[in-house]
Short mmCIF file of C-alpha atoms in Angstrom, two decimals:
data_model
loop_
_atom_site.label_atom_id
_atom_site.label_comp_id
_atom_site.label_asym_id
_atom_site.label_seq_id
_atom_site.Cartn_x
_atom_site.Cartn_y
_atom_site.Cartn_z
CA MET A 1 78.10 96.18 88.12
CA ALA A 2 80.20 93.12 88.70
CA ASP A 3 83.15 93.48 91.11
CA SER A 4 85.43 91.40 88.97
CA PRO A 5 84.73 92.04 85.24
CA GLY A 6 85.86 89.41 82.86
CA THR A 7 86.27 89.35 79.08
CA PRO A 8 84.17 91.80 76.97
CA SER A 9 80.57 90.86 76.36
CA PRO A 10 77.90 92.24 74.12
CA ALA A 11 76.33 95.49 75.31
CA PRO A 12 73.75 97.92 74.09
CA ALA A 13 74.71 100.23 71.32
CA PRO A 14 75.95 103.79 72.29
CA SER A 15 74.10 106.98 71.83
CA ASP A 16 73.98 108.49 68.35
CA ALA A 17 76.16 111.45 69.17
CA LEU A 18 79.44 112.12 70.76
CA ASP A 19 79.68 114.37 73.84
CA ALA A 20 78.96 117.87 72.53
CA ALA A 21 80.91 119.38 75.32
CA ASP A 22 84.00 117.63 74.02
CA GLY A 23 83.69 119.43 70.71
CA SER A 24 83.02 116.25 68.82
CA SER A 25 80.57 115.43 66.00
CA ASP A 26 78.26 112.48 65.33
CA VAL A 27 79.69 109.05 65.83
CA PRO A 28 80.66 107.48 62.38
CA ASP A 29 78.44 104.50 61.38
CA SER A 30 81.62 102.32 61.42
CA PHE A 31 81.91 102.86 65.16
CA ALA A 32 78.20 102.59 66.03
CA ASP A 33 78.47 99.03 67.41
CA SER A 34 80.75 99.86 70.30
CA PRO A 35 79.75 98.80 73.75
CA VAL A 36 80.84 102.14 75.12
CA PRO A 37 80.30 105.50 73.26
CA ALA A 38 83.44 107.35 72.04
CA ARG A 39 83.99 110.88 73.41
CA ILE A 40 86.36 111.92 70.56
CA ASP A 41 86.09 111.94 66.76
CA LEU A 42 87.38 108.65 65.48
CA ALA A 43 86.60 109.39 61.80
CA GLY A 44 89.34 108.33 59.39
CA LEU A 45 90.94 105.89 61.83
CA PRO A 46 91.25 102.08 61.10
CA ARG A 47 88.99 99.71 63.05
CA GLY A 48 90.39 97.53 65.66
CA GLU A 49 88.61 94.47 64.27
CA GLY A 50 88.65 92.73 67.59
CA ARG A 51 92.44 92.93 68.15
CA LEU A 52 93.41 92.72 71.79
CA ALA A 53 94.95 95.88 73.22
CA LEU A 54 96.59 95.99 76.72
CA VAL A 55 96.39 99.27 78.58
CA THR A 56 98.74 99.96 81.42
CA GLY A 57 98.45 102.95 83.75
CA VAL A 58 94.71 102.42 83.45
CA THR A 59 94.02 104.07 86.77
CA GLY A 60 95.75 107.18 85.61
CA TYR A 61 94.61 110.20 83.63
CA ILE A 62 95.31 109.16 80.07
CA GLY A 63 94.90 105.40 80.50
CA GLY A 64 91.40 105.75 82.00
CA ARG A 65 90.25 107.91 79.05
CA LEU A 66 91.95 105.69 76.39
CA VAL A 67 90.01 102.52 77.21
CA PRO A 68 86.56 103.64 76.07
CA GLU A 69 88.08 105.10 72.93
CA LEU A 70 89.73 101.72 72.07
CA LEU A 71 86.41 99.92 72.78
CA ALA A 72 84.67 102.42 70.44
CA ALA A 73 87.28 101.78 67.75
CA GLY A 74 86.54 98.05 67.85
CA TYR A 75 89.43 96.71 70.00
CA ARG A 76 89.07 94.20 72.84
CA VAL A 77 90.73 95.77 75.84
CA ARG A 78 92.64 94.17 78.67
CA ALA A 79 93.32 96.54 81.68
CA PHE A 80 96.52 95.88 83.71
CA ALA A 81 96.40 97.32 87.33
CA ARG A 82 97.76 96.57 90.76
CA ASN A 83 94.23 96.91 92.21
CA PRO A 84 91.60 96.31 89.53
CA GLN A 85 88.90 96.84 92.28
CA ARG A 86 89.57 100.55 91.97
CA LEU A 87 88.16 100.37 88.34
CA ARG A 88 84.90 98.68 89.13
CA ASP A 89 82.82 101.86 88.95
CA ARG A 90 84.19 103.03 85.63
CA PRO A 91 81.47 103.03 82.92
CA TRP A 92 83.57 100.65 80.74
CA ALA A 93 84.57 98.16 83.48
CA GLN A 94 82.15 95.45 82.47
CA HIS A 95 83.34 95.59 78.95
CA VAL A 96 87.01 94.86 79.54
CA GLU A 97 89.19 92.10 80.90
CA MET A 98 90.86 92.96 84.14
CA VAL A 99 94.34 91.65 84.92
CA GLU A 100 95.86 92.26 88.40
CA GLY A 101 99.60 92.60 88.62
CA ASP A 102 102.65 94.67 89.26
CA ALA A 103 104.60 96.19 86.44
CA SER A 104 107.84 95.53 88.24
CA ASP A 105 107.17 91.81 88.33
CA ALA A 106 108.19 90.07 85.09
CA GLU A 107 105.76 87.16 85.57
CA SER A 108 102.80 89.58 86.06
CA VAL A 109 103.75 91.50 82.89
CA ALA A 110 104.22 88.30 80.89
CA ASN A 111 100.76 87.11 81.93
CA ALA A 112 99.21 90.41 81.05
CA LEU A 113 100.82 90.46 77.61
CA ASP A 114 99.80 86.92 76.62
CA GLY A 115 97.86 87.04 73.32
CA VAL A 116 98.12 90.86 73.07
CA ASP A 117 98.44 92.49 69.66
CA VAL A 118 99.08 96.17 70.75
CA ALA A 119 100.32 97.21 74.18
CA TYR A 120 99.99 100.75 75.48
CA TYR A 121 102.81 101.70 77.83
CA LEU A 122 101.48 104.57 79.95
CA LEU A 123 103.65 104.11 83.06
CA HIS A 124 105.66 106.92 84.53
CA SER A 125 106.86 107.42 88.13
CA LEU A 126 105.38 110.44 89.86
CA GLY A 127 108.42 112.43 91.06
CA SER A 128 112.07 112.92 90.23
CA GLY A 129 115.45 111.81 91.47
CA ARG A 130 117.53 108.73 91.03
CA THR A 131 114.96 106.33 92.57
CA PHE A 132 112.20 107.40 90.22
CA GLU A 133 114.44 107.43 87.18
CA SER A 134 115.93 104.03 88.00
CA ARG A 135 112.50 102.62 88.47
CA ASP A 136 111.29 103.88 85.09
CA ARG A 137 114.18 102.30 83.39
CA HIS A 138 113.63 99.06 85.11
CA LEU A 139 109.90 98.95 84.30
CA ALA A 140 110.63 99.67 80.63
CA LEU A 141 113.22 96.97 80.46
CA ILE A 142 110.82 94.36 81.94
CA PHE A 143 107.96 95.49 79.63
CA GLY A 144 110.03 95.50 76.43
CA LYS A 145 111.48 92.06 77.04
CA ALA A 146 108.08 90.51 77.93
CA ALA A 147 106.49 92.15 74.86
CA ARG A 148 109.14 90.64 72.60
CA GLU A 149 108.79 87.20 74.08
CA ALA A 150 104.98 87.43 73.76
CA HIS A 151 105.26 88.42 70.10
CA VAL A 152 103.35 91.69 70.66
CA SER A 153 102.98 93.41 67.32
CA ARG A 154 103.44 96.93 68.57
CA ILE A 155 104.02 98.97 71.71
CA VAL A 156 102.60 102.50 71.86
CA TYR A 157 104.27 104.86 74.38
CA LEU A 158 103.24 108.36 75.31
CA GLY A 159 106.51 110.18 76.10
CA GLY A 160 107.63 113.79 76.52
CA LEU A 161 108.42 116.33 73.73
CA TYR A 162 112.17 117.36 74.13
CA PRO A 163 114.51 119.69 72.29
CA SER A 164 117.60 118.41 70.23
CA GLY A 165 121.14 119.15 71.18
CA GLU A 166 120.42 120.33 74.79
CA GLU A 167 121.16 118.92 78.19
CA LEU A 168 117.78 117.70 79.24
CA SER A 169 116.06 118.18 82.56
CA PRO A 170 116.07 114.96 84.68
CA HIS A 171 112.26 114.56 83.96
CA LEU A 172 112.60 114.77 80.18
CA LEU A 173 115.86 112.75 80.24
CA GLY A 174 113.93 110.01 82.03
CA ARG A 175 111.17 110.05 79.43
CA LYS A 176 113.79 109.79 76.62
CA GLU A 177 115.54 106.89 78.34
CA VAL A 178 112.26 104.98 78.47
CA GLU A 179 111.74 105.81 74.84
CA ASP A 180 115.15 104.49 73.89
CA ILE A 181 114.70 101.29 75.92
CA LEU A 182 111.35 100.47 74.27
CA LEU A 183 112.66 101.26 70.69
CA ALA A 184 115.52 98.82 71.40
CA SER A 185 113.23 96.00 72.60
CA GLY A 186 112.88 94.29 69.25
CA VAL A 187 109.16 95.14 69.05
CA SER A 188 107.75 97.77 66.65
CA VAL A 189 107.13 100.81 68.70
CA THR A 190 105.25 104.05 68.26
CA VAL A 191 106.42 106.85 70.52
CA LEU A 192 104.16 109.89 70.79
CA ARG A 193 105.95 112.95 72.23
CA ALA A 194 103.73 115.52 73.80
CA ALA A 195 104.39 118.62 75.82
CA VAL A 196 101.58 120.30 77.93
CA ILE A 197 98.31 118.27 77.70
CA LEU A 198 95.22 120.42 78.14
CA GLY A 199 92.13 118.75 79.35
CA SER A 200 89.81 118.61 82.37
CA GLY A 201 91.55 116.86 85.24
CA SER A 202 95.05 116.83 83.70
CA ALA A 203 97.77 117.91 86.10
CA SER A 204 99.02 120.40 83.45
CA PHE A 205 95.65 122.03 83.22
CA GLU A 206 95.06 122.04 86.97
CA MET A 207 98.38 123.76 87.65
CA LEU A 208 97.64 126.32 84.95
CA ARG A 209 94.12 126.91 86.26
CA TYR A 210 95.02 127.39 89.99
CA LEU A 211 98.05 129.48 89.24
CA THR A 212 96.03 131.79 87.06
CA GLU A 213 92.94 131.99 89.24
CA ARG A 214 94.73 132.46 92.55
CA LEU A 215 97.58 134.84 91.54
CA PRO A 216 96.51 138.04 89.88
CA ILE A 217 100.14 139.16 90.39
CA MET A 218 102.87 136.52 90.47
CA ILE A 219 106.59 136.17 90.32
CA ARG A 220 107.99 135.17 86.91
CA PRO A 221 110.66 132.59 86.79
CA LYS A 222 112.59 132.16 83.48
CA TRP A 223 110.62 129.20 82.37
CA LEU A 224 107.43 131.21 82.08
CA ALA A 225 109.01 132.75 78.92
CA ASN A 226 109.81 129.40 77.20
CA ARG A 227 107.83 128.54 74.17
CA ILE A 228 105.67 125.42 74.35
CA GLN A 229 103.21 123.73 72.08
CA PRO A 230 100.20 122.46 74.07
CA ILE A 231 97.94 119.78 72.79
CA ALA A 232 94.23 118.98 73.75
CA VAL A 233 93.69 115.63 75.40
CA ARG A 234 91.13 114.66 72.85
CA ASP A 235 93.77 114.95 70.15
CA VAL A 236 96.29 113.00 72.24
CA LEU A 237 93.67 110.15 72.53
CA ARG A 238 93.06 110.21 68.79
CA TYR A 239 96.79 109.90 68.08
CA LEU A 240 97.00 107.02 70.62
CA VAL A 241 94.16 105.06 69.06
CA GLY A 242 95.54 105.65 65.46
CA ALA A 243 99.10 104.74 66.55
CA ALA A 244 98.08 101.13 67.02
CA SER A 245 97.60 100.55 63.22
CA LEU A 246 100.92 101.85 61.84
CA PRO A 247 102.76 99.63 59.36
CA PRO A 248 104.90 96.92 61.07
CA GLU A 249 108.15 98.39 59.64
CA GLU A 250 107.39 101.86 61.16
CA SER A 251 109.13 101.94 64.56
CA ARG A 252 110.06 105.41 65.69
CA GLY A 253 109.10 108.51 67.69
CA PHE A 254 106.68 111.26 66.48
CA ASP A 255 106.20 114.79 67.82
CA ILE A 256 102.58 115.74 68.53
CA GLY A 257 101.23 119.14 69.42
CA GLY A 258 98.33 121.45 68.76
CA PRO A 259 98.24 124.33 66.29
CA ASP A 260 99.35 127.05 68.77
CA VAL A 261 102.85 127.88 69.96
CA VAL A 262 102.82 130.07 73.08
CA THR A 263 104.92 130.94 76.10
CA TYR A 264 103.60 129.62 79.47
CA LEU A 265 102.90 133.23 80.53
CA GLN A 266 100.85 133.70 77.36
CA LEU A 267 99.03 130.49 78.16
CA MET A 268 98.15 131.85 81.57
CA GLN A 269 97.00 135.14 80.05
CA ARG A 270 94.82 133.25 77.54
CA TYR A 271 93.29 131.14 80.28
CA ALA A 272 92.45 134.26 82.28
CA LYS A 273 90.61 135.61 79.26
CA VAL A 274 88.75 132.31 78.70
CA ALA A 275 87.73 132.18 82.37
CA GLY A 276 86.61 135.80 82.42
CA LEU A 277 89.44 136.94 84.71
CA PRO A 278 91.25 140.32 84.62
CA LYS A 279 94.67 140.41 83.04
CA ARG A 280 97.39 138.71 85.07
CA TYR A 281 100.74 140.40 85.86
CA ALA A 282 104.10 138.81 86.42
CA ILE A 283 107.12 140.24 88.12
CA PRO A 284 110.47 138.85 86.89
CA VAL A 285 112.76 137.30 89.42
CA PRO A 286 116.49 136.63 88.73
CA VAL A 287 116.63 133.26 90.41
CA LEU A 288 113.90 130.74 90.86
CA THR A 289 115.04 127.21 90.08
CA PRO A 290 112.58 124.51 88.89
CA HIS A 291 113.01 122.85 92.30
CA LEU A 292 112.05 126.00 94.15
CA SER A 293 109.31 126.61 91.56
CA SER A 294 107.78 123.17 92.32
CA HIS A 295 107.45 124.13 96.00
CA TRP A 296 106.01 127.53 95.10
CA VAL A 297 103.42 125.72 92.80
CA ASN A 298 102.76 123.33 95.72
CA LEU A 299 101.85 126.24 98.03
CA VAL A 300 99.17 127.83 95.68
CA THR A 301 97.78 124.79 93.85
CA PRO A 302 96.54 121.27 94.71
CA VAL A 303 99.39 119.78 92.65
CA PRO A 304 102.05 118.21 94.95
CA HIS A 305 105.54 119.41 94.54
CA THR A 306 106.66 115.97 93.23
CA ILE A 307 104.23 116.21 90.33
CA ALA A 308 104.74 119.97 89.93
CA GLY A 309 108.50 119.34 89.67
CA ALA A 310 107.92 116.83 86.83
CA LEU A 311 105.55 119.31 85.01
CA ILE A 312 107.97 122.13 85.36
CA GLY A 313 110.76 119.79 84.26
CA SER A 314 109.03 119.28 80.98
CA ILE A 315 108.84 123.01 80.15
CA VAL A 316 112.16 124.32 81.35
CA HIS A 317 113.19 123.91 77.71
CA GLU A 318 111.44 125.18 74.66
CA VAL A 319 109.27 122.21 73.61
CA VAL A 320 107.97 122.84 70.08
CA VAL A 321 107.03 120.18 67.51
CA LYS A 322 109.87 119.69 65.05
CA GLU A 323 107.99 117.48 62.52
CA ARG A 324 104.41 116.34 61.86
CA ASP A 325 105.09 113.03 60.25
CA ILE A 326 102.45 111.32 62.27
CA THR A 327 99.75 112.84 60.04
CA ALA A 328 100.79 110.46 57.28
CA TYR A 329 99.38 107.62 59.43
CA VAL A 330 96.89 109.32 61.70
CA PRO A 331 95.06 112.23 59.87
CA ASP A 332 93.89 115.23 61.76
CA PRO A 333 90.13 115.02 62.71
CA PRO A 334 87.70 116.58 60.20
CA GLY A 335 87.44 119.77 62.26
CA GLY A 336 91.24 120.01 62.72
CA LEU A 337 93.32 119.93 65.93
CA LEU A 338 91.93 121.98 68.76
CA GLY A 339 93.66 125.34 69.49
CA VAL A 340 94.65 126.44 72.96
CA ASP A 341 91.61 128.65 73.62
CA GLU A 342 89.07 125.98 72.53
CA ALA A 343 90.89 123.23 74.45
CA MET A 344 90.79 125.40 77.64
CA LYS A 345 87.15 126.30 77.11
CA LEU A 346 86.13 122.73 76.81
CA ALA A 347 88.25 121.69 79.85
CA LEU A 348 86.87 124.48 82.00
CA ALA A 349 83.25 123.66 80.95
CA ARG A 350 83.79 120.09 82.10
CA VAL A 351 85.24 121.13 85.46
CA GLN A 352 82.30 123.56 86.01
CA ASP A 353 79.78 120.84 85.09
CA PHE A 354 81.52 118.25 87.33
CA ASP A 355 82.02 116.12 84.26
CA VAL A 356 85.70 115.18 84.68
CA GLN A 357 86.12 111.77 83.15
CA THR A 358 89.58 111.10 84.73
CA SER A 359 91.96 113.17 86.77
CA TRP A 360 95.65 113.31 87.79
CA ARG A 361 94.13 112.63 91.23
CA SER A 362 93.12 109.20 90.00
CA ALA A 363 96.75 108.00 90.04
CA SER A 364 98.25 106.67 93.22
CA THR A 365 99.98 109.10 95.48
CA PRO A 366 103.73 108.28 95.75
CA GLY A 367 104.48 106.47 99.02
CA ALA A 368 100.81 106.03 99.84
CA PRO A 369 99.59 102.60 100.99
CA SER A 370 97.66 100.65 98.44
CA ASP A 371 96.64 97.54 100.37
CA PRO A 372 92.98 97.17 101.29
CA LEU A 373 91.76 97.24 104.88
CA PRO A 374 92.71 93.95 106.51
CA SER A 375 89.93 91.84 107.76
CA ASP A 376 91.95 89.93 110.33
CA PRO A 377 92.34 91.89 113.63
CA ASP A 378 95.76 90.29 114.11
CA TRP A 379 96.84 91.15 110.54
CA SER A 380 100.51 90.25 109.90
CA GLY A 381 100.88 89.52 113.61
CA GLY A 382 100.81 93.22 114.51
CA ALA A 383 98.38 95.51 116.29
CA LEU A 384 95.33 97.24 114.73
CA TYR A 385 94.22 100.30 116.72
CA VAL A 386 90.53 101.04 116.36
CA ASP A 387 88.23 103.90 117.37
CA ASP A 388 84.69 102.67 116.97
CA ARG A 389 81.68 104.96 117.65
CA SER A 390 77.96 104.80 116.82
CA SER A 391 74.81 106.58 117.79
CA PRO A 392 71.10 106.73 116.71
CA VAL A 393 70.28 109.49 114.23
CA ASP A 394 66.97 111.25 113.97
CA ALA A 395 67.00 110.86 110.14
CA THR A 396 66.29 108.33 107.45
CA PRO A 397 69.13 106.20 105.98
CA ARG A 398 68.82 108.30 102.78
CA GLN A 399 69.19 111.51 104.69
CA LEU A 400 72.23 110.24 106.52
CA TRP A 401 73.82 108.93 103.37
CA THR A 402 73.28 112.26 101.75
CA VAL A 403 75.65 113.81 104.27
CA ILE A 404 78.14 110.91 104.29
CA GLU A 405 78.62 110.76 100.50
CA GLY A 406 78.96 114.52 100.35
CA ILE A 407 81.67 114.74 103.07
CA GLY A 408 85.00 116.46 102.47
CA GLY A 409 86.07 119.05 99.93
CA VAL A 410 84.17 122.37 100.35
CA ASN A 411 81.71 120.55 102.72
CA GLY A 412 84.38 119.87 105.23
CA TRP A 413 84.58 117.00 107.86
CA TYR A 414 81.99 118.18 110.39
CA SER A 415 84.38 118.64 113.31
CA TRP A 416 87.12 120.99 114.59
CA SER A 417 87.85 122.52 111.23
CA LEU A 418 91.02 124.25 112.52
CA GLY A 419 92.44 120.91 113.57
CA TRP A 420 91.83 119.44 110.11
CA ARG A 421 93.40 122.44 108.44
CA VAL A 422 96.48 122.26 110.65
CA ARG A 423 96.92 118.62 110.06
CA GLY A 424 96.53 119.25 106.38
CA LEU A 425 99.29 121.81 106.35
CA MET A 426 101.59 119.57 108.36
CA ASP A 427 100.97 116.83 105.71
CA ILE A 428 101.84 119.22 102.94
CA GLY A 429 104.99 120.27 104.71
CA VAL A 430 106.30 116.59 104.57
CA GLY A 431 105.23 115.98 101.00
CA GLY A 432 101.76 114.72 101.40
CA PRO A 433 98.61 115.80 99.67
CA GLY A 434 97.03 117.66 102.58
CA LEU A 435 93.41 118.74 102.05
CA ARG A 436 94.07 120.54 98.74
CA ARG A 437 92.87 117.80 96.40
CA GLY A 438 89.22 118.27 97.51
CA ARG A 439 86.83 116.09 95.49
CA ALA A 440 86.09 115.98 91.71
CA ASN A 441 82.33 115.95 92.22
CA PRO A 442 80.54 117.51 95.17
CA TYR A 443 77.56 115.16 94.89
CA ASP A 444 78.93 111.69 94.11
CA LEU A 445 81.82 109.37 94.91
CA THR A 446 83.13 106.23 93.26
CA VAL A 447 85.84 103.69 94.19
CA GLY A 448 89.25 105.18 93.47
CA ASP A 449 88.28 108.79 93.87
CA ALA A 450 90.65 111.09 95.79
CA LEU A 451 88.94 112.88 98.64
CA ASP A 452 91.30 115.38 100.33
CA TRP A 453 94.00 113.27 101.88
CA TRP A 454 91.87 110.11 101.53
CA ARG A 455 91.16 107.69 98.72
CA VAL A 456 87.76 105.94 98.33
CA GLU A 457 88.48 102.23 98.76
CA GLU A 458 84.91 100.92 99.02
CA ILE A 459 81.46 102.41 98.62
CA ARG A 460 78.09 100.68 98.97
CA ASP A 461 75.24 103.14 98.64
CA LEU A 462 73.19 103.66 101.76
CA GLU A 463 75.52 101.38 103.65
CA LEU A 464 79.28 102.01 103.66
CA LEU A 465 81.88 104.61 102.64
CA ARG A 466 85.42 103.37 103.32
CA LEU A 467 88.36 105.78 102.97
CA ARG A 468 92.08 104.91 102.92
CA ALA A 469 94.46 107.60 104.14
CA GLU A 470 97.14 108.81 101.67
CA MET A 471 98.61 111.41 104.07
CA ARG A 472 102.19 110.85 105.35
CA LEU A 473 101.84 108.51 108.33
CA PRO A 474 104.01 106.00 110.31
CA GLY A 475 101.44 103.30 109.42
CA GLU A 476 98.28 102.85 107.45
CA ALA A 477 94.90 104.24 108.23
CA TRP A 478 91.24 103.73 107.18
CA LEU A 479 87.97 105.47 108.07
CA ASP A 480 84.57 103.77 107.73
CA LEU A 481 81.39 105.80 107.69
CA CYS A 482 78.36 103.43 107.85
CA VAL A 483 74.61 103.63 107.77
CA GLU A 484 72.94 100.93 110.00
CA THR A 485 69.67 100.11 111.59
CA ASP A 486 69.25 99.02 115.19
CA ASP A 487 66.70 96.50 116.65
CA PHE A 488 64.23 99.30 117.19
CA GLY A 489 64.28 100.30 113.47
CA ARG A 490 66.26 103.44 114.18
CA THR A 491 68.89 104.79 111.80
CA VAL A 492 72.40 104.45 113.33
CA PHE A 493 75.52 106.32 112.22
CA ARG A 494 78.61 104.25 112.83
CA GLN A 495 82.16 105.51 112.22
CA ARG A 496 85.29 103.28 112.64
CA ALA A 497 88.84 104.63 112.41
CA THR A 498 91.43 101.89 112.02
CA PHE A 499 95.26 102.32 112.19
CA HIS A 500 97.99 99.78 111.48
CA PRO A 501 101.18 101.21 113.02
CA LYS A 502 104.66 100.65 111.64
CA GLY A 503 107.16 100.32 114.32
CA LEU A 504 107.69 102.46 117.43
CA SER A 505 106.91 105.63 115.57
CA GLY A 506 103.48 104.34 114.65
CA PHE A 507 102.71 103.36 118.24
CA LEU A 508 103.78 106.78 119.46
CA TYR A 509 101.77 108.53 116.68
CA TRP A 510 98.60 106.78 117.72
CA GLN A 511 99.06 107.48 121.40
CA ALA A 512 99.80 111.21 120.58
CA ILE A 513 96.57 111.67 118.66
CA LYS A 514 94.32 109.54 120.82
CA PRO A 515 93.44 112.30 123.21
CA PHE A 516 92.04 114.33 120.27
CA HIS A 517 89.70 111.53 119.08
CA GLY A 518 86.95 112.79 121.36
CA VAL A 519 87.06 116.21 119.69
CA VAL A 520 87.49 114.94 116.15
CA PHE A 521 85.46 111.75 115.96
CA GLY A 522 83.04 112.73 118.67
CA GLY A 523 82.34 115.97 116.86
CA MET A 524 81.80 114.12 113.65
CA GLN A 525 79.24 111.89 115.25
CA ARG A 526 77.21 114.87 116.65
CA ASN A 527 77.53 117.19 113.70
CA ILE A 528 76.91 114.64 110.94
CA ALA A 529 73.76 113.52 112.86
CA THR A 530 72.60 117.08 113.10
CA ALA A 531 73.26 117.68 109.39
CA ALA A 532 71.42 114.52 108.38
CA ALA A 533 68.31 115.52 110.38
CA ALA A 534 68.28 118.81 108.56
CA VAL A 535 68.38 117.24 105.08
CA LYS A 536 65.01 117.38 103.36
CA GLU A 537 63.66 114.11 101.80
CA SER A 538 63.31 116.06 98.52
CA ASP A 539 66.99 117.12 98.61
CA GLU A 540 68.55 116.21 95.21
CA ARG A 541 72.13 117.35 95.95
CA TRP A 542 73.32 113.82 96.67
CA LYS A 543 71.66 110.64 95.67
CA PRO A 544 72.75 107.03 95.23
CA SER A 545 74.40 106.43 91.95
CA ARG A 546 74.61 102.68 92.13
CA ALA A 547 71.90 100.14 92.90
CA SER A 548 71.30 99.95 96.63
#
């Protein structure tokens, strides 16, 4: 796969059938020439006819899933991202045009929108507070102005479902402000307002899953009794694809939701039933604010309190569909919209089969560094601290790679597990991800994957795994795990920890942890070597997924 995909090019026809696990039927003949197979039912939707669609937020949960559906519907797709390199291992990467840029830079946005017919605005700051809300307004103003000047035919925005006549939570108010800014941009806009989105890998589903599975008895804040109208991610994607073809004069918002209206507590009970768990019990508490609730969710789920706060902020009101006008333009799929139980069954099946297409973990962690590892040792005129270790291993390169690519998550980090857990808890305490994110697939990694408190920045099978730290640090850190061969033909395991400090605090941090490197990194050297030697050549748990 090319590292820098260009414009779409012809590709083999997709398989005859959609993914059965997604509850879809056969691909309609009109969509059979797509370079990437659809995973949802596109029957009844207009073809894209080669129109150019820009997708923002493409490294996120919805954006990453929307791209293949647009390709399947006959659109050309341009993906706008700060770091397109993170997308190179996506199955559709070679079929789209990648544009690098920052949504806060007007010139970058104008360049991305040049020649675009329909633009998908899927940007939303992770978190809450004045800084995030101000940033969202700023990004929307830039995008709307650039779209108007580029003569974009339509903007499609996925916003939040909100009640009428109530004082909105900061999260929903922020979504509504973005909606209002885009609608006033002078471009025809389709706003799709959704509440809880149910799908494998969605933050909403992950919060629901972990709360239900880990808490047979839980406290019950008031928001658990609010009525909500969840919608399956496959139905959201269908609406997004169809929204691109509304009449030019139609510029407004539409409520979207599934067929079921439930309380959040009922949703948890129904998940427990779908997952084969005993009934869950909730004890009412008189006071538990959404802010406190976000920290409580943060303790028992992998969802950070910043994201949990945003999710809770969307359901502190009753969010129920008030109209279904969208069906006049985007008909329901032939089998109808998915109900809550079926949506959760499909999502859970994908999680259990390690077939999660995108995840909330795919999005960048707020405050985490995004720059790649500098190649210049004197980068920016500052210091780079390095801990570099290597040793021969009594194993083949494939055996060693099996252990390297399987590192993290339930498999751990092969040294001083107590130290890793304590450091993870410390990170959670200051708002970082800690070790709770785990890994989406226990056998395989791709560029952009979250891995505990790391992010996969580079992976070359049987050669290199480079991880960038997203924990809270006074600097930026990387960890390279390498497979090499020495002059005697022996397999060598090399690990290189690199730290770029920021100010005095960064210098002091490195000096404070340096005495522990022998325990942590030395232990990794020994234990990974031992684990590699124990891997059988016939072991199929982990195997290269890209050409070596």
